[in-house]
C-alpha atoms as a PDB file:
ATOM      1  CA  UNK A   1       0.000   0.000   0.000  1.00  0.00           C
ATOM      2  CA  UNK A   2       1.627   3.649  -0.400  1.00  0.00           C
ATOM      3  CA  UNK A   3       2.340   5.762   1.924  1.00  0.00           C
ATOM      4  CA  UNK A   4      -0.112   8.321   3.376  1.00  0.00           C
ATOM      5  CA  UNK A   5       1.126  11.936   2.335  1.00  0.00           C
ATOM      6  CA  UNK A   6       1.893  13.891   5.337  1.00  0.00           C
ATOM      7  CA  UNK A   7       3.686  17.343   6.641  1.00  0.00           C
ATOM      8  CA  UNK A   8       6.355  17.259   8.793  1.00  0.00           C
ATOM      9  CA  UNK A   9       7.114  20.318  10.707  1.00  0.00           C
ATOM     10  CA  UNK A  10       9.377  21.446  13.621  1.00  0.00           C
ATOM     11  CA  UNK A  11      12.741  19.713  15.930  1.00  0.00           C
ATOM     12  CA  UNK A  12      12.403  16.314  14.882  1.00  0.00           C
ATOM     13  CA  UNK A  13      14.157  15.264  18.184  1.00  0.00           C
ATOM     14  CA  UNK A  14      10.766  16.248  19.784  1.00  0.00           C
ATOM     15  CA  UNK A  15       7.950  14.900  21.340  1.00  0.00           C
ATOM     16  CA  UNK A  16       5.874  13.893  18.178  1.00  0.00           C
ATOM     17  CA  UNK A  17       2.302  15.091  17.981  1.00  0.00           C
ATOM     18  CA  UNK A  18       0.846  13.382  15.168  1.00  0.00           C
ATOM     19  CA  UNK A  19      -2.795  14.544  13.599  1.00  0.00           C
ATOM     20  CA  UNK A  20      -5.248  13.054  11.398  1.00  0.00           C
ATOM     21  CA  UNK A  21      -8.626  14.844  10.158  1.00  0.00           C
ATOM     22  CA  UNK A  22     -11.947  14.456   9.728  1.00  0.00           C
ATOM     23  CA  UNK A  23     -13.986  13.083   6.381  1.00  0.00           C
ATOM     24  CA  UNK A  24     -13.865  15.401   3.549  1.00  0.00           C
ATOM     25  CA  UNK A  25     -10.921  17.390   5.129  1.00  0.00           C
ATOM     26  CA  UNK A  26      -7.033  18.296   4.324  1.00  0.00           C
ATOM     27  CA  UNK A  27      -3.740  18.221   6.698  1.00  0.00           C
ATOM     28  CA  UNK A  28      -4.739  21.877   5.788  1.00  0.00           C
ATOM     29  CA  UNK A  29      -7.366  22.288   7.957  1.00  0.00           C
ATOM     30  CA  UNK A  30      -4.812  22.202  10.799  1.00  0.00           C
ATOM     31  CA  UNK A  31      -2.016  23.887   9.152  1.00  0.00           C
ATOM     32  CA  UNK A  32      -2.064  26.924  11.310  1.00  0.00           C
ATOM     33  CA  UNK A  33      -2.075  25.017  14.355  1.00  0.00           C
ATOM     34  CA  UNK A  34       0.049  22.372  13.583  1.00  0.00           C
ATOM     35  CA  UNK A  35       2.737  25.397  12.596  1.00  0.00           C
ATOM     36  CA  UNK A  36       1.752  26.827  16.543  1.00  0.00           C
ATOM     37  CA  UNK A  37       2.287  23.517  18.170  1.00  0.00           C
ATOM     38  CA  UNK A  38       6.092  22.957  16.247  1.00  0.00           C
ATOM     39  CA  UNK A  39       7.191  26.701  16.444  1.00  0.00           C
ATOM     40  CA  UNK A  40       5.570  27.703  19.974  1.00  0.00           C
ATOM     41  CA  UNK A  41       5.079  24.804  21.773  1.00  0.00           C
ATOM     42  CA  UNK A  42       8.428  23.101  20.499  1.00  0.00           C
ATOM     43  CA  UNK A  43       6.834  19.424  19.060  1.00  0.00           C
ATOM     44  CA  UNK A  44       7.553  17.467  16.155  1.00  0.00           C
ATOM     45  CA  UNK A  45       4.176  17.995  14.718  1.00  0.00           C
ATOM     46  CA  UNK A  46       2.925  15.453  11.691  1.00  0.00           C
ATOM     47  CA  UNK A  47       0.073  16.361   9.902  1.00  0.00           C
ATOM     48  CA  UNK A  48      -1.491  13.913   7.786  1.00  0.00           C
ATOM     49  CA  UNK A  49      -4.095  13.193   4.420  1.00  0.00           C
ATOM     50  CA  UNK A  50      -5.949   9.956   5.202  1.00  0.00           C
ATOM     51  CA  UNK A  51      -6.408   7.663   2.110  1.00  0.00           C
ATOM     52  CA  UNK A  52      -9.242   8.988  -0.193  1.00  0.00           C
ATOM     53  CA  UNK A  53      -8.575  12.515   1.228  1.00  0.00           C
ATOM     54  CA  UNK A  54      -6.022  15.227   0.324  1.00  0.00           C
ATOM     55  CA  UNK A  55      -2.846  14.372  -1.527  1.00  0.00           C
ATOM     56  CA  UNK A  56      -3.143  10.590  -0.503  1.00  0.00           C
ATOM     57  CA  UNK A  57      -4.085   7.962  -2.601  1.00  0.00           C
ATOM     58  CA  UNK A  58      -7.282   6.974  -3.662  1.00  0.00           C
ATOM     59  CA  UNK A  59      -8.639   3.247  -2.958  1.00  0.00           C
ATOM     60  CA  UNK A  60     -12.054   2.047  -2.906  1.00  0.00           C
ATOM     61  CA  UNK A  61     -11.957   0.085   0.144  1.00  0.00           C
ATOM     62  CA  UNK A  62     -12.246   2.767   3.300  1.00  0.00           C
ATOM     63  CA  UNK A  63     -12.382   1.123   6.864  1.00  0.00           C
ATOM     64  CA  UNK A  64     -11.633   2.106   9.977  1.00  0.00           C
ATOM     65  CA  UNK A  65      -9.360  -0.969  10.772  1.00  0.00           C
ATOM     66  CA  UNK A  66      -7.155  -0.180   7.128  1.00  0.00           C
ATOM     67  CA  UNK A  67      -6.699   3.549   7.918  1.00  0.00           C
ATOM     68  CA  UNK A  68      -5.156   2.737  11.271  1.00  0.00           C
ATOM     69  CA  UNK A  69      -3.027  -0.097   9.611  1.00  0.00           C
ATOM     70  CA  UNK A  70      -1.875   3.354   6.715  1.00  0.00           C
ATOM     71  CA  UNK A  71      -1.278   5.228  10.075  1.00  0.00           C
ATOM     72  CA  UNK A  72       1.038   2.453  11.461  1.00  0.00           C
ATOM     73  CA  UNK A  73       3.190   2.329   8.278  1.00  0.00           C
ATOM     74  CA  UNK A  74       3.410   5.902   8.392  1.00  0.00           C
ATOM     75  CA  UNK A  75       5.133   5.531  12.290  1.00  0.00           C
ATOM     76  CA  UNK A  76       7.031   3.056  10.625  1.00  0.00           C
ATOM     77  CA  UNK A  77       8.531   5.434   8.060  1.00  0.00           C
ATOM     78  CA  UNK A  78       9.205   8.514  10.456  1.00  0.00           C
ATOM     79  CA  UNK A  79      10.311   5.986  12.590  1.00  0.00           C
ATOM     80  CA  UNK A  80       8.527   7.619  15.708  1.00  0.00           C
ATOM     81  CA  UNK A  81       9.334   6.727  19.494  1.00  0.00           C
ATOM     82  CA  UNK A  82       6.166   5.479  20.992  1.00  0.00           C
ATOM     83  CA  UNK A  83       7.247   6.443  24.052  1.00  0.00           C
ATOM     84  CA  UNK A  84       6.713  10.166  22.964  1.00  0.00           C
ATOM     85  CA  UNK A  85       4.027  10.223  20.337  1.00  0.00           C
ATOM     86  CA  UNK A  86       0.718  11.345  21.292  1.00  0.00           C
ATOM     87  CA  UNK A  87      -2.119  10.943  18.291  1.00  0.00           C
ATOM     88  CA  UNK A  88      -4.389  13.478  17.672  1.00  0.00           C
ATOM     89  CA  UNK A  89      -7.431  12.875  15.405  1.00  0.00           C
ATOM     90  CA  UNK A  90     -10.444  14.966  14.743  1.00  0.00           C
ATOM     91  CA  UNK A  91     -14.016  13.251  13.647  1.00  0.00           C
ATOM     92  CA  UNK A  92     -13.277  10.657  11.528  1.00  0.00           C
ATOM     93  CA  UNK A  93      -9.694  10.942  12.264  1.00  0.00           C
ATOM     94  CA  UNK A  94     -10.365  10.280  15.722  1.00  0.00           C
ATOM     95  CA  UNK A  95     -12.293   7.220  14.906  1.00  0.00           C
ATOM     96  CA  UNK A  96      -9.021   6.350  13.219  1.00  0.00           C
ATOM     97  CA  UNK A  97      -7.127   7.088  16.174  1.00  0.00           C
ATOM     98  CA  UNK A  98      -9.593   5.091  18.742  1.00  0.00           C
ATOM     99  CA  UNK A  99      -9.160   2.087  16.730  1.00  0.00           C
ATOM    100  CA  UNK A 100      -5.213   2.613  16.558  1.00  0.00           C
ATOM    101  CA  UNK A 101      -4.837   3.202  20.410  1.00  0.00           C
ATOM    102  CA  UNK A 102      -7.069   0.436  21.424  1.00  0.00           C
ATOM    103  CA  UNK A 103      -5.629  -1.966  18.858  1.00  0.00           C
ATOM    104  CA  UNK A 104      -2.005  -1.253  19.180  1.00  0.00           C
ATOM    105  CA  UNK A 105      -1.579   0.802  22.363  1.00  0.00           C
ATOM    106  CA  UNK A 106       2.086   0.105  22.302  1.00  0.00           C
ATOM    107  CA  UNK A 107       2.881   2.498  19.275  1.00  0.00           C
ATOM    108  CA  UNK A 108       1.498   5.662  20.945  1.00  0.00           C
ATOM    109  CA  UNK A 109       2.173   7.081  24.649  1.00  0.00           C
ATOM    110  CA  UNK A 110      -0.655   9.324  24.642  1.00  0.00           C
ATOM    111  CA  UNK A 111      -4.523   9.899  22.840  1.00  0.00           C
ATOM    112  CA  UNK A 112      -6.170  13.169  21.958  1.00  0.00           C
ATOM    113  CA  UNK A 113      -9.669  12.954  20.461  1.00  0.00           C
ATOM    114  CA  UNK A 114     -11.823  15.879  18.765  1.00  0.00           C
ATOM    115  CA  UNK A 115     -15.030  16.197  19.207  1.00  0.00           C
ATOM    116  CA  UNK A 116     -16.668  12.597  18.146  1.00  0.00           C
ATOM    117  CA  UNK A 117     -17.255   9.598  20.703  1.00  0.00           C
ATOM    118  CA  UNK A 118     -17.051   5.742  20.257  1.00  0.00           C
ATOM    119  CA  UNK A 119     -20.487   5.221  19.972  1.00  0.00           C
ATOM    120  CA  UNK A 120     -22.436   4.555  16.178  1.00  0.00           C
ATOM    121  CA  UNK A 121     -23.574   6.905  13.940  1.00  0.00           C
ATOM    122  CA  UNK A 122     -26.112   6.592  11.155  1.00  0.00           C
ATOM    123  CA  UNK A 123     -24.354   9.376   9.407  1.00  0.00           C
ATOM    124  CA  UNK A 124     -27.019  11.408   8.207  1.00  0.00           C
ATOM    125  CA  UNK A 125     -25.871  13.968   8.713  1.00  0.00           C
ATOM    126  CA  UNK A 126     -23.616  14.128   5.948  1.00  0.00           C
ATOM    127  CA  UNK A 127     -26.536  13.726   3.337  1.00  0.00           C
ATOM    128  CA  UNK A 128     -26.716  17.655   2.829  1.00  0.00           C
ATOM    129  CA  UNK A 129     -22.999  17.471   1.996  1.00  0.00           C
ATOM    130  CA  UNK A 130     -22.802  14.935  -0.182  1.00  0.00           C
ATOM    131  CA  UNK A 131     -26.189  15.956  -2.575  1.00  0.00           C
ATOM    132  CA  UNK A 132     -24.232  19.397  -2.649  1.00  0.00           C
ATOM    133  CA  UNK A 133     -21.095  17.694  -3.477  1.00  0.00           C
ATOM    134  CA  UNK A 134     -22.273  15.902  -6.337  1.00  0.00           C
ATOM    135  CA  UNK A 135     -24.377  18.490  -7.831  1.00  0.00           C
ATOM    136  CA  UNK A 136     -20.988  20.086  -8.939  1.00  0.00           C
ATOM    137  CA  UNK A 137     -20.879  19.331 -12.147  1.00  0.00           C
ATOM    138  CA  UNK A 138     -17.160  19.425 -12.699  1.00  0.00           C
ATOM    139  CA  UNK A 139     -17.615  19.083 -16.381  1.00  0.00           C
ATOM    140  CA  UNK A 140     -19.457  22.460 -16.429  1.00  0.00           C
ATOM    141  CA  UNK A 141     -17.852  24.810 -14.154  1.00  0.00           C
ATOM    142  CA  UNK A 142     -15.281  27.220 -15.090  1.00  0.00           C
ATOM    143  CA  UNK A 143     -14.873  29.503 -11.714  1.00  0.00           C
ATOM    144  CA  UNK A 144     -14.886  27.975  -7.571  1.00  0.00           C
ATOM    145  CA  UNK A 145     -17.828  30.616  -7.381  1.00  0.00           C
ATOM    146  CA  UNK A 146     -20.193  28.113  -9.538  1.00  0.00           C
ATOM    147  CA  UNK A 147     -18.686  25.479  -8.000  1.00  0.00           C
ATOM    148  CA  UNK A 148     -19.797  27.198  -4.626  1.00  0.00           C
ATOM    149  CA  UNK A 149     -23.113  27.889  -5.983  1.00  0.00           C
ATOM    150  CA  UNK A 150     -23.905  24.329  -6.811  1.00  0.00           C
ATOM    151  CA  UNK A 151     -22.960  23.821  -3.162  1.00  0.00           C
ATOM    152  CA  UNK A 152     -24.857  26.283  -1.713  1.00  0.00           C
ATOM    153  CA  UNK A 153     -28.414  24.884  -2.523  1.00  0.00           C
ATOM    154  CA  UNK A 154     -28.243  21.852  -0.337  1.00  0.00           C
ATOM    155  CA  UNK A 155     -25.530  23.261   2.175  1.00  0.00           C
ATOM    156  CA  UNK A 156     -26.487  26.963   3.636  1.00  0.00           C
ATOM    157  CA  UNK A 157     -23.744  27.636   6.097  1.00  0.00           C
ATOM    158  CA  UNK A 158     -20.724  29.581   4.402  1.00  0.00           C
ATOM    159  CA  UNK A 159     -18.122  27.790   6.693  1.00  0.00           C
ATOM    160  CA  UNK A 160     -19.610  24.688   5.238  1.00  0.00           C
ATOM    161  CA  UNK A 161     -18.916  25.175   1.893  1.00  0.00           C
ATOM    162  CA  UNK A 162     -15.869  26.667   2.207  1.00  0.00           C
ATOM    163  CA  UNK A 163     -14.611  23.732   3.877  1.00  0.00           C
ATOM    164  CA  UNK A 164     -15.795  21.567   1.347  1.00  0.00           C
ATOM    165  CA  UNK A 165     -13.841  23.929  -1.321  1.00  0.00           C
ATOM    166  CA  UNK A 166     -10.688  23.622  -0.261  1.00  0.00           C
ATOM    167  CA  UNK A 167     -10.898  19.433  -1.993  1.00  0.00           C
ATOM    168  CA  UNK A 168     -11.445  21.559  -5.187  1.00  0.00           C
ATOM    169  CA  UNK A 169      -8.108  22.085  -7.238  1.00  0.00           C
ATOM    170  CA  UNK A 170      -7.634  22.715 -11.584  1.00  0.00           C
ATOM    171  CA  UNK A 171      -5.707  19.896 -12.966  1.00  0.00           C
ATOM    172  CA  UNK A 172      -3.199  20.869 -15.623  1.00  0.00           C
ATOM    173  CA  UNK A 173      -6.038  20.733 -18.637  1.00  0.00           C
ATOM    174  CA  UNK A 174      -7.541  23.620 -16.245  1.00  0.00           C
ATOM    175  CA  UNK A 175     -10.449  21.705 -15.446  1.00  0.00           C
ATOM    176  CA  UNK A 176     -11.670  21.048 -12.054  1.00  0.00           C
ATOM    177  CA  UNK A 177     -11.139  18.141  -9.955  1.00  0.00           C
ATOM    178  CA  UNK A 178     -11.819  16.763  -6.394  1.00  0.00           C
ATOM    179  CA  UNK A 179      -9.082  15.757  -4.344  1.00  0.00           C
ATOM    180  CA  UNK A 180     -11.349  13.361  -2.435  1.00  0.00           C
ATOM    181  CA  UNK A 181     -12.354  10.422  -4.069  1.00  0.00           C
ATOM    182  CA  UNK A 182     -16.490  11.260  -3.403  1.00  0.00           C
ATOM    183  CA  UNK A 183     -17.758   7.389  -4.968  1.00  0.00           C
ATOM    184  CA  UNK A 184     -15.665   5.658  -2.645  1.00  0.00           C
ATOM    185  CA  UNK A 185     -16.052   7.373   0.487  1.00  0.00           C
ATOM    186  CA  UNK A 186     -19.864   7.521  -0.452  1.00  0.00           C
ATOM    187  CA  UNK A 187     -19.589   3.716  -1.323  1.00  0.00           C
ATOM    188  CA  UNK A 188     -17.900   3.109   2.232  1.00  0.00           C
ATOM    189  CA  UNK A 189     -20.201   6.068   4.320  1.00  0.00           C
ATOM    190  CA  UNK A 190     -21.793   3.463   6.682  1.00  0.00           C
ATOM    191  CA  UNK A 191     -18.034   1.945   7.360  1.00  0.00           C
ATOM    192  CA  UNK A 192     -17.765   5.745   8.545  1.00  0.00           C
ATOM    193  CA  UNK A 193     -20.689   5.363  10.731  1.00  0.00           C
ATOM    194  CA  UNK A 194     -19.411   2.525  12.656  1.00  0.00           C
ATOM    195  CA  UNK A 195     -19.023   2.104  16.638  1.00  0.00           C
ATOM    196  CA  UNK A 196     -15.455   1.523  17.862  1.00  0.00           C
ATOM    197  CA  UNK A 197     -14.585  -1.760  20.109  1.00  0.00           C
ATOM    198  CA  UNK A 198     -12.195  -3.249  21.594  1.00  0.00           C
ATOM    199  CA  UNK A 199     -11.675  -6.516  23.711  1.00  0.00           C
ATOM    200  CA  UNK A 200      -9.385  -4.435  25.977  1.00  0.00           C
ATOM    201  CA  UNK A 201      -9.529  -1.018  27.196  1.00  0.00           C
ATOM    202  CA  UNK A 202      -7.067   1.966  26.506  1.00  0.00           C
ATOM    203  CA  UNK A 203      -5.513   2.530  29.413  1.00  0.00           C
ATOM    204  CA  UNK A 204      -3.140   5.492  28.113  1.00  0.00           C
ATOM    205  CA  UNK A 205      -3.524   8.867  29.544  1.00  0.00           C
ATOM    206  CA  UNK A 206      -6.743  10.144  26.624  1.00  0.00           C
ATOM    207  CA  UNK A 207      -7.952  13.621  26.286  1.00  0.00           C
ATOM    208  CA  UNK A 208     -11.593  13.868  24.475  1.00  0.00           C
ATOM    209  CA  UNK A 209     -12.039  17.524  23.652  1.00  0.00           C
ATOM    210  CA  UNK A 210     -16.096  18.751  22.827  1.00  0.00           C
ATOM    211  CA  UNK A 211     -17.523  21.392  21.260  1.00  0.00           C
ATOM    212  CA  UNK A 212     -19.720  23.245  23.178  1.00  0.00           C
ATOM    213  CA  UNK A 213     -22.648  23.547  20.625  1.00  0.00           C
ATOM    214  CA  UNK A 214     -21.871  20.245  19.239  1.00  0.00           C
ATOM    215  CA  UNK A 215     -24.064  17.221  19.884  1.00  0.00           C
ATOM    216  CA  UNK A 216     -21.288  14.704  18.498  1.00  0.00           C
ATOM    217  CA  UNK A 217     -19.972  13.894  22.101  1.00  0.00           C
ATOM    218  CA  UNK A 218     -23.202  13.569  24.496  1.00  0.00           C
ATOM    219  CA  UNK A 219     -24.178  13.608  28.257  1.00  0.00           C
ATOM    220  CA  UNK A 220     -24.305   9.244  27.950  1.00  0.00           C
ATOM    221  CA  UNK A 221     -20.983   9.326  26.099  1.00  0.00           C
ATOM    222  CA  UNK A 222     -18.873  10.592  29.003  1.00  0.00           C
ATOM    223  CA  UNK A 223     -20.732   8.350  31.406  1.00  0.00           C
ATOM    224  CA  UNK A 224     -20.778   5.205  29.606  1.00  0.00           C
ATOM    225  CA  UNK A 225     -19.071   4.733  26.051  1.00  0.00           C
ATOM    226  CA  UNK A 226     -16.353   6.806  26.314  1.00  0.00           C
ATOM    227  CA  UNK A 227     -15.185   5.801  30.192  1.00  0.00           C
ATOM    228  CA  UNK A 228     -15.695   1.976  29.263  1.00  0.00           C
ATOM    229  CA  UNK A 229     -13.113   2.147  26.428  1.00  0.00           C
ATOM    230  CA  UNK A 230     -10.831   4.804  28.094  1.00  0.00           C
ATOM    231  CA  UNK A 231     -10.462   4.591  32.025  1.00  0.00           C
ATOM    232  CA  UNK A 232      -8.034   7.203  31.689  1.00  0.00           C
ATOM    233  CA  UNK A 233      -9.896   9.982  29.596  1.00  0.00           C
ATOM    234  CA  UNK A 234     -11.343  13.180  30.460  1.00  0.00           C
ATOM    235  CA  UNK A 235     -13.589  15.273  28.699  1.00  0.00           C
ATOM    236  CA  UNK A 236     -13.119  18.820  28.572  1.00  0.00           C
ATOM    237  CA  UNK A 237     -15.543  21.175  26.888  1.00  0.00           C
ATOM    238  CA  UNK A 238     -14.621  24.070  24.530  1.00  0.00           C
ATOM    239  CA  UNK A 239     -17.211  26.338  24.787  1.00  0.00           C
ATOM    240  CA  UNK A 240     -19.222  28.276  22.206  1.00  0.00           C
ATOM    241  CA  UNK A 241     -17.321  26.011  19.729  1.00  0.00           C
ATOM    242  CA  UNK A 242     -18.972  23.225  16.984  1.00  0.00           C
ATOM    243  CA  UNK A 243     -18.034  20.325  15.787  1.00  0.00           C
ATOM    244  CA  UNK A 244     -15.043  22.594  14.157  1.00  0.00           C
ATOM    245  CA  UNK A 245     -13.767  23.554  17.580  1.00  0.00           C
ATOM    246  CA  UNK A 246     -10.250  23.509  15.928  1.00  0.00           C
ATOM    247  CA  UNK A 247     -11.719  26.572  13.331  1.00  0.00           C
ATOM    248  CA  UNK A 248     -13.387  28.185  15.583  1.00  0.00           C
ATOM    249  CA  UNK A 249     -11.585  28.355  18.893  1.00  0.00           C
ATOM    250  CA  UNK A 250      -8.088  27.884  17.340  1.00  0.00           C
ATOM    251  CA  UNK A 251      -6.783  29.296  20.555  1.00  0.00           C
ATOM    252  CA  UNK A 252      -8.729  27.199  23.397  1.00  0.00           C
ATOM    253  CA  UNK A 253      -7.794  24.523  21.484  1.00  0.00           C
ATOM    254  CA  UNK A 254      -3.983  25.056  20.952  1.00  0.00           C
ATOM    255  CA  UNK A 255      -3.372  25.276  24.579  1.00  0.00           C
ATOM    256  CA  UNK A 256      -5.652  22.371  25.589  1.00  0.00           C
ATOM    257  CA  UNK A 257      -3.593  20.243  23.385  1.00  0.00           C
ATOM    258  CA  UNK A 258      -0.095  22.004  24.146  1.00  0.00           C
ATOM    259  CA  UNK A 259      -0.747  21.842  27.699  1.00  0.00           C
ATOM    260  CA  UNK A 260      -1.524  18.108  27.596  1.00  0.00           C
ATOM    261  CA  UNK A 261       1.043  16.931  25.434  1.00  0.00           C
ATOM    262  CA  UNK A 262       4.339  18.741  27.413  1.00  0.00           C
ATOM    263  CA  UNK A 263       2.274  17.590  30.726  1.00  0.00           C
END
């Protein structure tokens, strides 16, 4: 399989802080705090594309269980101590990063999850994004602005869309293109969906970090599903944040993580 493509910034003597993102995202959407966390808070921070995302490759087979097996051969290539790597992963990333830490809790010292808990989802949710998604005819458009158009009559919130933009790119014919690979990750949306378990718990020191106006981590996750999995977890609470608590409360969230990696 090849190798995930990934950013690798700051002393690479450093504790390693390695982060994965959510579905339909870029390493991008953490670029400004990944740059925070190597330059201010002194880390060897990793930023990853998952497959079907980004600048990684495209397959159509997208599963929790192979994502955290392209994660492990990517530790395998930087060569990162376990003993000082924490994993970071946001949404789907840190379904990714569940499944790694309770699978193979020797590789990573420490767990950071964003805003997402164990527990199923039926992934709903997304239908908005992906009708908007493929009503861009990429044949058709000639500008992002009709590309954000076509988005904007299933998906009303700016943020949204803008999000969503950032997998649009001109290939060298000047046409445009996704950098996702929509049919598969369509294909493969209930894989998405699915609860994390584990025969044994993670018993690592885990930080679960919630947006304050976000309903993906709930009052029964941090009594039951998340506690069950990961003795050692807390919770903490951004407030007035979404599900995009790294967006929108770049700072709460840089020393939240800072503070509990260097702990």
């Amino acid at each position: 399989m090849p190798l995930l493509h990934y950013l690798d910034q700051g002393d690479p003597s450093a504790r390693s802080l390695v982060i994965l993102h959510g579905l339909f995202g870029t390493l991008d959407n953490w670029q400004t705090l990944a740059r925070r966390w190597a330059e201010e808070a002194g880390l060897r921070v990793v930023s990853v594309d998952m497959r079907n995302h980004g600048r990684s490759f495209h397959s159509p087979e997208h599963s929790y269980a192979l994502m955290a097996q392209d994660v492990l051969a990517l530790f395998d290539h930087l060569a990162l101590d376990p003993s000082r790597l924490t994993l970071l992963g946001h949404s789907m990333g840190g379904k990714v990063a569940m499944t790694l830490a309770l699978g193979y809790p020797e590789r990573l010292a420490q767990l950071i999850v964003a805003d997402i808990a164990p527990r199923f989802s039926n992934m709903e949710h997304q239908d908005d994004i992906i009708a908007g998604l493929q009503a861009v005819d990429l044949s058709a458009i000639q500008t992002r602005q009709q590309a954000e158009a076509a988005l904007a009559r299933t998906i009303p919130q700016p943020g949204v869309r803008q999000f969503l933009l950032k997998n649009l790119y001109r290939r060298e014919d000047n046409s445009f293109a996704w950098r996702i690979n929509l049919p598969a990750l369509v294909e493969n949306l209930a894989a998405v969906g699915e609860e994390i378990t584990a025969a044994q718990p993670f018993i690592k020191p885990t930080l679960f970090l919630r947006g304050g106006k976000s309903d993906y981590i709930t009052p029964e996750d941090k009594l039951t599903g998340i506690p069950v999995l990961f003795p050692n977890s807390q919770v903490v609470t951004v407030p007035d944040a979404g599900h995009w608590l790294h967006a929108e409360k770049p700072e709460e969230v840089f020393g939240l993580v800072k503070n509990f990696v260097l702990m």
